PDB file of C-alpha atoms in Angstrom:
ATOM      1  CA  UNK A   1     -78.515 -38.955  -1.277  1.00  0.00           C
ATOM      2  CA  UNK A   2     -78.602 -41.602   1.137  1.00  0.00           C
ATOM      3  CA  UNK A   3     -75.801 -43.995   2.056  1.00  0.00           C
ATOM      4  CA  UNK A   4     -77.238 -47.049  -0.236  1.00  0.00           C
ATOM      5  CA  UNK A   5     -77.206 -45.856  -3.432  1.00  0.00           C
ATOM      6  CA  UNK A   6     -73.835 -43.923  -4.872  1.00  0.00           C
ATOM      7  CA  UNK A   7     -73.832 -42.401  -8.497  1.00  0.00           C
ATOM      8  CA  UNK A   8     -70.392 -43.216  -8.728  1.00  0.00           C
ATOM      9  CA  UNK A   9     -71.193 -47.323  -8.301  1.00  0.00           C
ATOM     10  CA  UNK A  10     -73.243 -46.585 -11.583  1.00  0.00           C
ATOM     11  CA  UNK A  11     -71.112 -44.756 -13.218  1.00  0.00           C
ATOM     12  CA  UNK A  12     -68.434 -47.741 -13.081  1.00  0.00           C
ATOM     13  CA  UNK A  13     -70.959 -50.519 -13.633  1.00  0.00           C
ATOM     14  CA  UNK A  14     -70.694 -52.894 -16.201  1.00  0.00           C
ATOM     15  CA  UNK A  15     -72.525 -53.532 -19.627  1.00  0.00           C
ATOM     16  CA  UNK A  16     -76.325 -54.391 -18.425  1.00  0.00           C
ATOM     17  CA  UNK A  17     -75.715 -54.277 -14.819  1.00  0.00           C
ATOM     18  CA  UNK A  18     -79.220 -52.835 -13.147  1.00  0.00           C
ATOM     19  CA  UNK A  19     -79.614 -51.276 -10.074  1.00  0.00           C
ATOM     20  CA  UNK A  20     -83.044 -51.390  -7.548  1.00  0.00           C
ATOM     21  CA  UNK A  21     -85.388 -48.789  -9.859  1.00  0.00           C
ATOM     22  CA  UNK A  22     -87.148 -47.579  -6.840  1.00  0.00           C
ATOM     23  CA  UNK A  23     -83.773 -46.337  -4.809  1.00  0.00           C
ATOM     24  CA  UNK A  24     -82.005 -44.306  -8.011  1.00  0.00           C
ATOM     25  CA  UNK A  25     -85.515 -42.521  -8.521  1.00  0.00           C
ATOM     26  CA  UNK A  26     -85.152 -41.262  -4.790  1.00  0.00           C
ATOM     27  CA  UNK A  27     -81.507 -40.616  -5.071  1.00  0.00           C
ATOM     28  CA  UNK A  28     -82.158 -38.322  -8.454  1.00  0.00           C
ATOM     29  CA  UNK A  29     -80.530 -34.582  -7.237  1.00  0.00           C
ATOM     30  CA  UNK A  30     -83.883 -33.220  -7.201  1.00  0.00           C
ATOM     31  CA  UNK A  31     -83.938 -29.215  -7.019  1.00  0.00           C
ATOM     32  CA  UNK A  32     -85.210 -27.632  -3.731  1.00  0.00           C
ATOM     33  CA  UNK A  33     -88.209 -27.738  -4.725  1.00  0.00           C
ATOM     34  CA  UNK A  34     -88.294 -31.436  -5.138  1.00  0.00           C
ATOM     35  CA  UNK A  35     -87.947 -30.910  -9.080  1.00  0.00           C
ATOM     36  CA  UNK A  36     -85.495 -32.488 -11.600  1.00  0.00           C
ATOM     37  CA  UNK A  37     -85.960 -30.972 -15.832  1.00  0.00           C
ATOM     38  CA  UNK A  38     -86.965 -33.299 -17.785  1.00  0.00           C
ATOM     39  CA  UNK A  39     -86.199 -33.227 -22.224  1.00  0.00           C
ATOM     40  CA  UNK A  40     -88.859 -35.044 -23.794  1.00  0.00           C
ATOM     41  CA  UNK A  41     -87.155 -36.323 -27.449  1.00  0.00           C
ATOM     42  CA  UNK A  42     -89.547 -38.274 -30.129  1.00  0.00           C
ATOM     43  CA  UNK A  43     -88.485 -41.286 -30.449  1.00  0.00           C
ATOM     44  CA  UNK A  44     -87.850 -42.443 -33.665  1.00  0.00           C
ATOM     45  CA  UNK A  45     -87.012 -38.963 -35.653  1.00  0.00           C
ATOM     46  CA  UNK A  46     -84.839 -37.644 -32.335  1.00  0.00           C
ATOM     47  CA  UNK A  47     -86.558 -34.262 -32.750  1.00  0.00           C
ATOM     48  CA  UNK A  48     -86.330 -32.443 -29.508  1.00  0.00           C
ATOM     49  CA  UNK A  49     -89.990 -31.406 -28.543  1.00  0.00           C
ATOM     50  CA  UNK A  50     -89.682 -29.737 -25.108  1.00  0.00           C
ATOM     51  CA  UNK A  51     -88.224 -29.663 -21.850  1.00  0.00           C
ATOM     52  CA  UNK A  52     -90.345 -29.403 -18.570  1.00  0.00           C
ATOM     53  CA  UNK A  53     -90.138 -30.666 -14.720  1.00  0.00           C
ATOM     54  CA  UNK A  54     -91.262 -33.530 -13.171  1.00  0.00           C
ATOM     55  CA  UNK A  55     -91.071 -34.951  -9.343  1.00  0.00           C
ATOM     56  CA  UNK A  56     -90.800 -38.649  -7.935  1.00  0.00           C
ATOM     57  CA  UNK A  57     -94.467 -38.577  -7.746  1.00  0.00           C
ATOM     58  CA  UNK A  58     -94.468 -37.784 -11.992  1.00  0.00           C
ATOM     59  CA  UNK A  59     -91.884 -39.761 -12.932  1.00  0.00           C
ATOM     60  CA  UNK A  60     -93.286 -42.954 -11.067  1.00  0.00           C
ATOM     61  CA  UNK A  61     -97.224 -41.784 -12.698  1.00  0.00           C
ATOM     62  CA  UNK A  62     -95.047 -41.518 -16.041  1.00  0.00           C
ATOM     63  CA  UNK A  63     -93.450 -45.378 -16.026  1.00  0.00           C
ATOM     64  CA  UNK A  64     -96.630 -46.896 -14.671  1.00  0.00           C
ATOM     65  CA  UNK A  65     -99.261 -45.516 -17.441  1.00  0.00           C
ATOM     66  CA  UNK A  66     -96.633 -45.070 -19.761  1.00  0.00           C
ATOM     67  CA  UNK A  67     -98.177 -41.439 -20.795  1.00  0.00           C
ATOM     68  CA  UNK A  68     -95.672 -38.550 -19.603  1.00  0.00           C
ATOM     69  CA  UNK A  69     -96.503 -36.584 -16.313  1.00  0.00           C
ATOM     70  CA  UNK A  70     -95.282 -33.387 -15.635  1.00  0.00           C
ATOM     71  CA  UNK A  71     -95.043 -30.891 -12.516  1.00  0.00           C
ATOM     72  CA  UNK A  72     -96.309 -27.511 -13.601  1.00  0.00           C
ATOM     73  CA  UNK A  73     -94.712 -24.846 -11.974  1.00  0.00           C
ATOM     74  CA  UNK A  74     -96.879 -22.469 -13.399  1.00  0.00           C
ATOM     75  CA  UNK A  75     -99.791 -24.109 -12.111  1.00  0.00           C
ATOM     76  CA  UNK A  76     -98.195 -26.170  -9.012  1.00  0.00           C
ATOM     77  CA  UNK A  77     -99.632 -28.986 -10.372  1.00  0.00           C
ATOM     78  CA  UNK A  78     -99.511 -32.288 -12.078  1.00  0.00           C
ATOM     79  CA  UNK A  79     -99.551 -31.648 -15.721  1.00  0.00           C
ATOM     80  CA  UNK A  80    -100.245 -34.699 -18.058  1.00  0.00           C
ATOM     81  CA  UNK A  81     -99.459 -34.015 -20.698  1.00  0.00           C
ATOM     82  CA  UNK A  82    -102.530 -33.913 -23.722  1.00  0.00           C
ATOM     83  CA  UNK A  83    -104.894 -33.623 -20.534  1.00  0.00           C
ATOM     84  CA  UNK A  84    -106.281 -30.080 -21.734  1.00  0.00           C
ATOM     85  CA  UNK A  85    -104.945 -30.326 -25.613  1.00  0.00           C
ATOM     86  CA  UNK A  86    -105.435 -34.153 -26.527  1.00  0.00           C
ATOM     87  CA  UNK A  87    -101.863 -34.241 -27.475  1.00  0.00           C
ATOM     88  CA  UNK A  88    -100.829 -36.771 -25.777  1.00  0.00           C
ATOM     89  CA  UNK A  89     -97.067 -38.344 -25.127  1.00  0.00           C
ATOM     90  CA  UNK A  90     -96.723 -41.953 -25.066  1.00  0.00           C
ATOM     91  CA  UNK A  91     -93.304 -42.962 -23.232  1.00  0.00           C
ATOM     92  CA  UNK A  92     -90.909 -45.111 -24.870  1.00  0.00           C
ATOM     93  CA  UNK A  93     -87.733 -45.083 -22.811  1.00  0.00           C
ATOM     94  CA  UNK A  94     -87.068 -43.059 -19.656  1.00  0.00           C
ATOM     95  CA  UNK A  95     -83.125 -42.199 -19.292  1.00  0.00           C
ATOM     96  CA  UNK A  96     -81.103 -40.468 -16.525  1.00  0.00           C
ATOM     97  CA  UNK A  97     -77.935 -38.777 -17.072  1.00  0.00           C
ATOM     98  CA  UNK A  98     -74.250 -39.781 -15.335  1.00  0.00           C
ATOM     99  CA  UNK A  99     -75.084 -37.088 -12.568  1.00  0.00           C
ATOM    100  CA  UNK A 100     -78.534 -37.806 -11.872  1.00  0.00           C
ATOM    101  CA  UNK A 101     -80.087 -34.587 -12.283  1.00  0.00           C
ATOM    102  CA  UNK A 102     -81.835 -34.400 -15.864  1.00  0.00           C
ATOM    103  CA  UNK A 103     -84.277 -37.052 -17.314  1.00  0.00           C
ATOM    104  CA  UNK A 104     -84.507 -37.973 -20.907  1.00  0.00           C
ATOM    105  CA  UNK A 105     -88.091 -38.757 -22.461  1.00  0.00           C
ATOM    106  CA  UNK A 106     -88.188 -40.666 -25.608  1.00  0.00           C
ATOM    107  CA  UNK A 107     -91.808 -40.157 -26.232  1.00  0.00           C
ATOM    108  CA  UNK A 108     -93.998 -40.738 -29.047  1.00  0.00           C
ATOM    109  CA  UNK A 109     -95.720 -37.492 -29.311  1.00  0.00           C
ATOM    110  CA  UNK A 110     -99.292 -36.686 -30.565  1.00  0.00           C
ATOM    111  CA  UNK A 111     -99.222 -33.472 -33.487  1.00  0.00           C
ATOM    112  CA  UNK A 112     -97.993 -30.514 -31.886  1.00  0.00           C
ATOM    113  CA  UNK A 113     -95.730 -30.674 -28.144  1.00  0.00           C
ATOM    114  CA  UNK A 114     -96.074 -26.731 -28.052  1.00  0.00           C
ATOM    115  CA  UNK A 115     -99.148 -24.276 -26.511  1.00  0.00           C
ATOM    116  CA  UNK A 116     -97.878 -22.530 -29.510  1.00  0.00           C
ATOM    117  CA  UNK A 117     -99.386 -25.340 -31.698  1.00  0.00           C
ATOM    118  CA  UNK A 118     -95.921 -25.757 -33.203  1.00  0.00           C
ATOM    119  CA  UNK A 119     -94.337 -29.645 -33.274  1.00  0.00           C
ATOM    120  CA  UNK A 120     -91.521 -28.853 -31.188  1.00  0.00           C
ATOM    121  CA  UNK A 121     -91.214 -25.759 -28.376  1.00  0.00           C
ATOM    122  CA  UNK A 122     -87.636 -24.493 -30.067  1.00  0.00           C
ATOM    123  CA  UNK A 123     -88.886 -22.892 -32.692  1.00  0.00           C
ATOM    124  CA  UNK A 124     -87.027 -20.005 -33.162  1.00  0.00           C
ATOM    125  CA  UNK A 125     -82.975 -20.131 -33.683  1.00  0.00           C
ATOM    126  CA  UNK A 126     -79.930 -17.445 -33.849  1.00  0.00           C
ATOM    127  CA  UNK A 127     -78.987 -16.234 -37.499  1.00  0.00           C
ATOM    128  CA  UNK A 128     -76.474 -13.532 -36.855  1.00  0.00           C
ATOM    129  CA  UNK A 129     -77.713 -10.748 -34.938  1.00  0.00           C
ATOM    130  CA  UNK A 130     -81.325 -11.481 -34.947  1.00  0.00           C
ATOM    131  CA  UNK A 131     -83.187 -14.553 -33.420  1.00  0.00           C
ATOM    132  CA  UNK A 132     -85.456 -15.912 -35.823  1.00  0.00           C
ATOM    133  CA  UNK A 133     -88.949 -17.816 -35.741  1.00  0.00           C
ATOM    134  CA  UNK A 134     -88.341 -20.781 -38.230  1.00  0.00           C
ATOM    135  CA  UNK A 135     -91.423 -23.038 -37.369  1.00  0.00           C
ATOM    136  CA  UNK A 136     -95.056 -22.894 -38.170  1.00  0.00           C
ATOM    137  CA  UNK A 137     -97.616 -24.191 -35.840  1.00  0.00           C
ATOM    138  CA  UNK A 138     -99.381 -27.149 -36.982  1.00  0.00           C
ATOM    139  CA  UNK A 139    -102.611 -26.324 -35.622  1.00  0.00           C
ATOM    140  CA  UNK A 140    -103.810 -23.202 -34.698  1.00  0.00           C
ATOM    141  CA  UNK A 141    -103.289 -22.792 -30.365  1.00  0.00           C
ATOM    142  CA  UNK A 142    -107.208 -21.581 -30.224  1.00  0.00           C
ATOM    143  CA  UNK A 143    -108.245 -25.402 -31.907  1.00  0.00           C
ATOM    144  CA  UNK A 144    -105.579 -26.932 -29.448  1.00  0.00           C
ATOM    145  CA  UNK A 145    -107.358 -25.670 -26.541  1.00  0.00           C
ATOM    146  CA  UNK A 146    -111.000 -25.570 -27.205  1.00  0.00           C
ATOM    147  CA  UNK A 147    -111.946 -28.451 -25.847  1.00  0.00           C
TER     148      UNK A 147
ATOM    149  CA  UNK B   1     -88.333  -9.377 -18.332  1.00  0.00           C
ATOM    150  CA  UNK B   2     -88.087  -5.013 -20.056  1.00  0.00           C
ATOM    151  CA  UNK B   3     -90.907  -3.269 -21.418  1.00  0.00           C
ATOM    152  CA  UNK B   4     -89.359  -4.103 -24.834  1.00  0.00           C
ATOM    153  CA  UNK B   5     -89.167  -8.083 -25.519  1.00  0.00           C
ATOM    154  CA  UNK B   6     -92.014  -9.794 -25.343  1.00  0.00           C
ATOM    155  CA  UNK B   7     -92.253 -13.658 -25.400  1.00  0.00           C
ATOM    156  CA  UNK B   8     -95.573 -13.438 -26.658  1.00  0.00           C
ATOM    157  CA  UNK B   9     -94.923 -11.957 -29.535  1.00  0.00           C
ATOM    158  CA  UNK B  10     -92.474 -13.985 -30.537  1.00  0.00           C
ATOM    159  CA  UNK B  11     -95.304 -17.100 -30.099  1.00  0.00           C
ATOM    160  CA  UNK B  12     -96.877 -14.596 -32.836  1.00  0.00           C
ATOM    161  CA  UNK B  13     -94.505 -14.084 -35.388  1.00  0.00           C
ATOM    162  CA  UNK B  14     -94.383 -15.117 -39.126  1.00  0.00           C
ATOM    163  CA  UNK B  15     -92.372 -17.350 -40.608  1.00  0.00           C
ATOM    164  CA  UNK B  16     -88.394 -15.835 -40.760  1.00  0.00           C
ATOM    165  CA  UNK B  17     -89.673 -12.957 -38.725  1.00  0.00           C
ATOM    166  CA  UNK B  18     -86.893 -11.663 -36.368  1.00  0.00           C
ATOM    167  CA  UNK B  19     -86.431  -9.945 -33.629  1.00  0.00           C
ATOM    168  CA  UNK B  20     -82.926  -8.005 -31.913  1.00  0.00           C
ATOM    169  CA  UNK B  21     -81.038 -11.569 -30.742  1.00  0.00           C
ATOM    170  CA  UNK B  22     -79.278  -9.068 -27.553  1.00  0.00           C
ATOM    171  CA  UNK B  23     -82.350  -8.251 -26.599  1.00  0.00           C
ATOM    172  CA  UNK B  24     -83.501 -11.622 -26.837  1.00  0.00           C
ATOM    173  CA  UNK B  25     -80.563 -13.140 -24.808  1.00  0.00           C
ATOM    174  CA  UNK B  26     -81.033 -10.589 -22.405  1.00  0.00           C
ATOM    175  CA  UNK B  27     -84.421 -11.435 -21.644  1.00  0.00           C
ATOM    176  CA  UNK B  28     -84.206 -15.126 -21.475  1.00  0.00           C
ATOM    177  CA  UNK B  29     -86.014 -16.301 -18.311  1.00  0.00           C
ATOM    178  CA  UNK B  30     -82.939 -16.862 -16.142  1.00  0.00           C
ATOM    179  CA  UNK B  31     -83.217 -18.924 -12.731  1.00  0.00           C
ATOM    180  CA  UNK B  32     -82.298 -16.945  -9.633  1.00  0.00           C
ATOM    181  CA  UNK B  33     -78.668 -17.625  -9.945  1.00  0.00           C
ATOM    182  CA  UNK B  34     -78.795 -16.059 -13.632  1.00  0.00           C
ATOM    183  CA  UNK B  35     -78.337 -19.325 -15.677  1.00  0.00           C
ATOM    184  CA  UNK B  36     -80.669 -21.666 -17.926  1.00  0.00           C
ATOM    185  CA  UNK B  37     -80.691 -25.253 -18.827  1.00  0.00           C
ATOM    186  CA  UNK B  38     -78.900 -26.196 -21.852  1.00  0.00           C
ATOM    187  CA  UNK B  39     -79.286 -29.510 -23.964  1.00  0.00           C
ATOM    188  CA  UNK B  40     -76.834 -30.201 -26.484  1.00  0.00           C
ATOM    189  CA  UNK B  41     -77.898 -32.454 -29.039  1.00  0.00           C
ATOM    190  CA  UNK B  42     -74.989 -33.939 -31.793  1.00  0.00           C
ATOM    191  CA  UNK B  43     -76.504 -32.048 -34.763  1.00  0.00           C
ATOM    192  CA  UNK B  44     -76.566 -34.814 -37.708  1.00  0.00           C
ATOM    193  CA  UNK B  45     -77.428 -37.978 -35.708  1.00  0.00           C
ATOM    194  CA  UNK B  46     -79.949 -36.133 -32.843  1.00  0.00           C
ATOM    195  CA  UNK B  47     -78.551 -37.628 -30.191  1.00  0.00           C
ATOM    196  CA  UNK B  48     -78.932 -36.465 -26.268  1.00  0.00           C
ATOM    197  CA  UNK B  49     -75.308 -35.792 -25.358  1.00  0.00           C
ATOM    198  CA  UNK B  50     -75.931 -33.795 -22.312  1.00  0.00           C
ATOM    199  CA  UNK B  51     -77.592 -31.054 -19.956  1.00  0.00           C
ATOM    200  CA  UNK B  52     -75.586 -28.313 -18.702  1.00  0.00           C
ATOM    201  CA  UNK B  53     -76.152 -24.570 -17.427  1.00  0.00           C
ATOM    202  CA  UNK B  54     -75.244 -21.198 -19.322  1.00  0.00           C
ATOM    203  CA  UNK B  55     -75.117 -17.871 -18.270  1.00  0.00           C
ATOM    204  CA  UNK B  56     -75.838 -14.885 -20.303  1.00  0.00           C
ATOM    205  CA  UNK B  57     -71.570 -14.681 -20.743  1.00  0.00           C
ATOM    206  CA  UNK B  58     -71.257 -17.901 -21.432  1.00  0.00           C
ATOM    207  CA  UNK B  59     -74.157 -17.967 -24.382  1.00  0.00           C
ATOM    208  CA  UNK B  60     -72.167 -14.722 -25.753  1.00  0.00           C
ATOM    209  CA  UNK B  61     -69.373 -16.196 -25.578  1.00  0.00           C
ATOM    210  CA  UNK B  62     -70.667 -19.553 -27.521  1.00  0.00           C
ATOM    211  CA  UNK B  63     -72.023 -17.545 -30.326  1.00  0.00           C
ATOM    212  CA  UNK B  64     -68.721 -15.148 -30.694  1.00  0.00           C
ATOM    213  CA  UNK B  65     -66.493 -18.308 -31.223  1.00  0.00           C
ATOM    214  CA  UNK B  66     -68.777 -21.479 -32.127  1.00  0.00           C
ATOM    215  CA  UNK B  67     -67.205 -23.331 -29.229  1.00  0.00           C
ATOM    216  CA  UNK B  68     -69.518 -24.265 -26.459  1.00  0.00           C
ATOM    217  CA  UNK B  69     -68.803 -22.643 -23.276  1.00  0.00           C
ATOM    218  CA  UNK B  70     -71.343 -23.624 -19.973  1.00  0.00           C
ATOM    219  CA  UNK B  71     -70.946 -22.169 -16.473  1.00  0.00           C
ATOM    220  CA  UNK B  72     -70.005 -25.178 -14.006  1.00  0.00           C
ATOM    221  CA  UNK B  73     -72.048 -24.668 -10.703  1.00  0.00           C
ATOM    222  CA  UNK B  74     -70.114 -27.224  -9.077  1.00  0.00           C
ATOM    223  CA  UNK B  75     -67.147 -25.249  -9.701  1.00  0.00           C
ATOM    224  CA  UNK B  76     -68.449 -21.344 -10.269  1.00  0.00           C
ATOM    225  CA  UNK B  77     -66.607 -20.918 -13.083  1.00  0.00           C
ATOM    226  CA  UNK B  78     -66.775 -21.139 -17.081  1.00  0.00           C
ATOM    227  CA  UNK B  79     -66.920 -24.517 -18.360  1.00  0.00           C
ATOM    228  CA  UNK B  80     -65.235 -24.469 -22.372  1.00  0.00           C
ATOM    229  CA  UNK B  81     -66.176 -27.853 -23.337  1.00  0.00           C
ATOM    230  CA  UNK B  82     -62.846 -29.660 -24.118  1.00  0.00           C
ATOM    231  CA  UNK B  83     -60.686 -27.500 -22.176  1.00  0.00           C
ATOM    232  CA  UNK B  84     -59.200 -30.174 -19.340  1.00  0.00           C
ATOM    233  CA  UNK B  85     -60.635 -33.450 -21.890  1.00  0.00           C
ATOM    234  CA  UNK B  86     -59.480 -32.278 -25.417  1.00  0.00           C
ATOM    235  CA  UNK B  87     -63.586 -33.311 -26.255  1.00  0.00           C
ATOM    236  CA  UNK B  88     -65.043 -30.200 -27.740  1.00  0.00           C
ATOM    237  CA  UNK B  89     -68.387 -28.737 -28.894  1.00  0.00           C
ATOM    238  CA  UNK B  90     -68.725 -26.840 -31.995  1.00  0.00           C
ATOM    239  CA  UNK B  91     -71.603 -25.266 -31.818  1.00  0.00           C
ATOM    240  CA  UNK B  92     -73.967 -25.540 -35.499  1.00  0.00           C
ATOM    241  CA  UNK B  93     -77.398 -23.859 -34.041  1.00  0.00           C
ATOM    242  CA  UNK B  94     -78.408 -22.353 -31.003  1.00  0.00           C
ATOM    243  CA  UNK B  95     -82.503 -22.497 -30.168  1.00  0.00           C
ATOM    244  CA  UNK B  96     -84.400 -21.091 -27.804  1.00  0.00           C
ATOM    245  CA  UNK B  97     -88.011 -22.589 -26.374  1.00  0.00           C
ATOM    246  CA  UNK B  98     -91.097 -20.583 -26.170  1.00  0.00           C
ATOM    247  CA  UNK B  99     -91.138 -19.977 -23.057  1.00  0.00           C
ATOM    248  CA  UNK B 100     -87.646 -18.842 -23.346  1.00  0.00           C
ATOM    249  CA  UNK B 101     -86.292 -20.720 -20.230  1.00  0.00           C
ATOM    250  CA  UNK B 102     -83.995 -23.586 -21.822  1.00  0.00           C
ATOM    251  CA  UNK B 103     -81.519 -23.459 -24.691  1.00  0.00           C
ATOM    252  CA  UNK B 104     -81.184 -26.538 -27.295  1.00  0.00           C
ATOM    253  CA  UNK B 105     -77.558 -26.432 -28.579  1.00  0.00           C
ATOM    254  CA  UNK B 106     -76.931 -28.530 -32.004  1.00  0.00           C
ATOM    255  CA  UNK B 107     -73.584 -29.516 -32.018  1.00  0.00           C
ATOM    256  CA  UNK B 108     -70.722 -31.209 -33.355  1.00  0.00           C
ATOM    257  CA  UNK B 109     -69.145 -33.411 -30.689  1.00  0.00           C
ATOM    258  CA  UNK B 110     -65.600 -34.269 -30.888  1.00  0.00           C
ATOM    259  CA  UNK B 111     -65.531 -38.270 -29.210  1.00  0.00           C
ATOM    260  CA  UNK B 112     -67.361 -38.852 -25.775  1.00  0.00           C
ATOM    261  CA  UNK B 113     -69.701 -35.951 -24.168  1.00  0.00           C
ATOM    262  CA  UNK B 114     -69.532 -37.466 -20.901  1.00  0.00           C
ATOM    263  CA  UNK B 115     -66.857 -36.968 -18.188  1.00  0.00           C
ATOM    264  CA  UNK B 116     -66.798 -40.849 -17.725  1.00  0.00           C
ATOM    265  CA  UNK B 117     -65.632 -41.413 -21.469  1.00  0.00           C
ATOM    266  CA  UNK B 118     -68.985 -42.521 -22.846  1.00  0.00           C
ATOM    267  CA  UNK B 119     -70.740 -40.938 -25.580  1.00  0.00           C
ATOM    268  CA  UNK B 120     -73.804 -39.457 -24.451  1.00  0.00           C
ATOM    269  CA  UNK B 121     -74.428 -38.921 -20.557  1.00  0.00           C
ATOM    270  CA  UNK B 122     -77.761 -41.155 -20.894  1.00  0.00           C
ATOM    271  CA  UNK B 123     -76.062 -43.814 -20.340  1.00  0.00           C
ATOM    272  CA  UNK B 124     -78.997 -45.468 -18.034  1.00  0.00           C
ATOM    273  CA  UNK B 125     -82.299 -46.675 -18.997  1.00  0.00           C
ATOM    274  CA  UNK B 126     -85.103 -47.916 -16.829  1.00  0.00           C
ATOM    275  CA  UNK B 127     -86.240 -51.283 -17.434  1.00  0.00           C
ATOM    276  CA  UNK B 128     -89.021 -52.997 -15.643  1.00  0.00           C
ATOM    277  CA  UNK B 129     -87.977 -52.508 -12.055  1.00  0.00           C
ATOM    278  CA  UNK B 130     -84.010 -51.490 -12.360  1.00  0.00           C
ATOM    279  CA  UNK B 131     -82.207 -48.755 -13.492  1.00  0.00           C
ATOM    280  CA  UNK B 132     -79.956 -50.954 -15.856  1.00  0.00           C
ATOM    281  CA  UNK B 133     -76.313 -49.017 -17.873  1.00  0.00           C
ATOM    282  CA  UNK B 134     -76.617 -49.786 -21.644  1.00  0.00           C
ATOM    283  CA  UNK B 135     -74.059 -47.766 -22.993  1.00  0.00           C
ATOM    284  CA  UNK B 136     -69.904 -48.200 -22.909  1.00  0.00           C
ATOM    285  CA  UNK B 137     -67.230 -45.846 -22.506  1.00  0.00           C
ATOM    286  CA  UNK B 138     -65.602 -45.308 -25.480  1.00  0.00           C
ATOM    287  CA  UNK B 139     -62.572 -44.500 -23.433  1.00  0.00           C
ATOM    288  CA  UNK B 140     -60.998 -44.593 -20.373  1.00  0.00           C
ATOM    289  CA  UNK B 141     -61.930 -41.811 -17.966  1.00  0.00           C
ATOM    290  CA  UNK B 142     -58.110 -41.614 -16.776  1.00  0.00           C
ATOM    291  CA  UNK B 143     -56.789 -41.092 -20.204  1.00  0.00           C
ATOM    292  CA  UNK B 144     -59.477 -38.181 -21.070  1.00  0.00           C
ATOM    293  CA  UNK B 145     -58.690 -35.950 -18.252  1.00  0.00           C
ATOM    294  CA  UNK B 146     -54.896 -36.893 -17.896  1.00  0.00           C
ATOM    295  CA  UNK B 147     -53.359 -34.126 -19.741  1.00  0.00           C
TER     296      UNK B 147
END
């Protein structure tokens, strides 16, 4: 963080009160490997579809073609999103949270945010001592990726 | 990751097919310092309150008593939601992603999620080129943490 932009100041700030875009994006506590997780949420039905990573470099490709950008650490590299599936996101809104270290995506997503071909990448849930797949995939993974 | 869970097969399974949730937990893909993001998510309305970190303790210990418990990195110790603000998380589902490295906690949160008294820590939202605050506190930081 450098000595011109303080978390704190926004924390405090008034209703509406903007700060330079450009100098927050630096100052976001970005891990050492220059990465920051990022939740993409659709927009209008608040389902939570996935969480991945993105870098400066992604977020700023993300808000200036408004389709989401990722960092694949997989892969070590950039990873946008629908590039190999056609399953695109489309951003909406790009948030950051009070201590500048996880981005919120509300995204409008394309059929199925999972490899798995599934809507949403939290597909299975705890029901007493067993953890339990309660999603089918939309698509099957081998049509998702055929392309 | 043991010779006995394997991620893949979960991707696989049918619909309501479980598997062991211990063995599960166990081999969740924790980072280096044995935690994994957590996003809680108010369960009726599907809103973002917040991203935290939880240890394989901590997750236990969230299950065992329905109240959300995190592990604090800035302060190396377990983080019981509510415990210094009176602002707890009862936890209604507990997901895991596909990849099994983040954990998407539905929950029912008591008043603001945020230590500076607003709802939901995504309390700023880029527009054009600022970083603007668009959400209140619904109280006063001071009187949350002054018991």
């Amino acid at each position: 963080m450098n000595d011109t932009f303080n978390w704190k100041i926004v924390e405090k700030a008034e209703l509406n009160q903007g700060f330079e875009l450009q100098e927050a994006l630096k100052n976001i506590k970005y891990n050492a490997d220059g990465l920051v997780p990022a939740i993409a949420q659709q927009h209008d039905t608040g389902e939570i579809l996935m969480m991945a990573w993105m870098n400066l470099d992604s977020i700023n490709e993300t808000l200036r073609t408004n389709r989401v950008c990722y960092w694949s650490r997989s892969r070590q590299a950039y990873w946008r999103k629908g590039e190999s599936s056609g399953q695109e996101q489309h951003l909406k809104e790009l948030r950051l949270d009070c201590d500048a270290d996880t981005v919120l995506l509300l995204v409008d997503q394309t059929g199925p945010a999972c490899h798995t071909g599934r809507r949403s990448c939290f597909y299975s849930v705890v029901d007493g001592d067993q953890l339990k797949v309660d999603k089918e995939p939309l698509i099957d993974p081998a049509e998702l990726y055929k392309k």
